[in-house]
Amino acid sequence: MSRRDELLAYADTVRGFMPRDEGLSLFAHALAHGEAHRDGTWLEVGAWCGKSAVYLGAAAEATGSVLYSLDHHHGSEENQAGWEYFDESLVDPLDGRLNTLPAWQRTIARAGLEATVVGLVGHSRVVSAHFAQPLDVLFIDGGHAHDVAWADYRAWTPKVVEGGLLMIHDVFDDPADGGRPPYEIYVAALESGRFVADAAQGSLRVLRRTPSE
Ligand code: SAH
Ligand code: MG
């Protein structure tokens, strides 16, 4: 099996919130971009247990790029006890909080991606204020609450280079299918004139940064 097929098959087994068709689309768009612009700096907001990091990491490894995988690792609102996406096995018995960092580390180690995928453990807002590196690829899949999603949009999208790729997850055109904030920031990106729509797969939206005049 090729390295690529091995990683994509492995990604399927990692727990998380990335359907296979969307993960493959994430991989394919990042790969095409990386092939045209090698050795890039990529970043994802929202790592959870590393599922999307394997899809993106497979493309990063193949193109000499590095993926920063950012998360505070304590889960979003909807991952907490009593909510829809709670997973008891991820609770740290020492403090009773969710902790996805050990699972994330195991995922990246088993994938053999430790030289390509670098974890950034912290709050998105804090890290973004001290992160000056321009981004070739940005994937936004963090918290879906209104304030959190908008903070990610404002903090991270200005760092995308001209011609760079912005991908946003959980964008639902129909409000009946899911929460609004990811859709709102997708629309804001288009209306800003800084991004144009490139492709879509399920709830994944792919945009490209336009050159500034
Ligand atoms: N991409 C993942 C799913 C991410 S779920 C996959 O493929 O499975 C959303 C993640 O965003 C959660 O792990 C949560 O801890 C993280 N998150 C939410 N708000 C955050 C914030 N403000 N800073 C850092 N991480 C945050
Ligand atoms: Mg998501």
mmCIF file of C-alpha atoms in Angstrom, residues 161-164 193-196 208-213:
data_model
loop_
_atom_site.group_PDB
_atom_site.id
_atom_site.type_symbol
_atom_site.label_atom_id
_atom_site.label_comp_id
_atom_site.label_asym_id
_atom_site.label_seq_id
_atom_site.Cartn_x
_atom_site.Cartn_y
_atom_site.Cartn_z
ATOM 1 C CA VAL A 161 -1.386 34.555 1.834
ATOM 2 C CA GLU A 162 -2.602 35.700 -1.577
ATOM 3 C CA GLY A 163 -3.591 32.615 -3.541
ATOM 4 C CA GLY A 164 -3.749 30.663 -0.279
ATOM 5 C CA GLY A 193 -13.988 40.247 -1.329
ATOM 6 C CA ARG A 194 -10.808 38.682 0.051
ATOM 7 C CA PHE A 195 -11.879 35.134 -0.807
ATOM 8 C CA VAL A 196 -13.639 33.391 -3.672
ATOM 9 C CA ARG A 208 -9.136 30.895 -2.212
ATOM 10 C CA ARG A 209 -7.557 34.186 -1.180
ATOM 11 C CA THR A 210 -7.732 36.719 -3.975
ATOM 12 C CA PRO A 211 -4.761 38.921 -4.845
ATOM 13 C CA SER A 212 -5.179 42.422 -3.408
ATOM 14 C CA GLU A 213 -5.238 45.170 -6.014
#
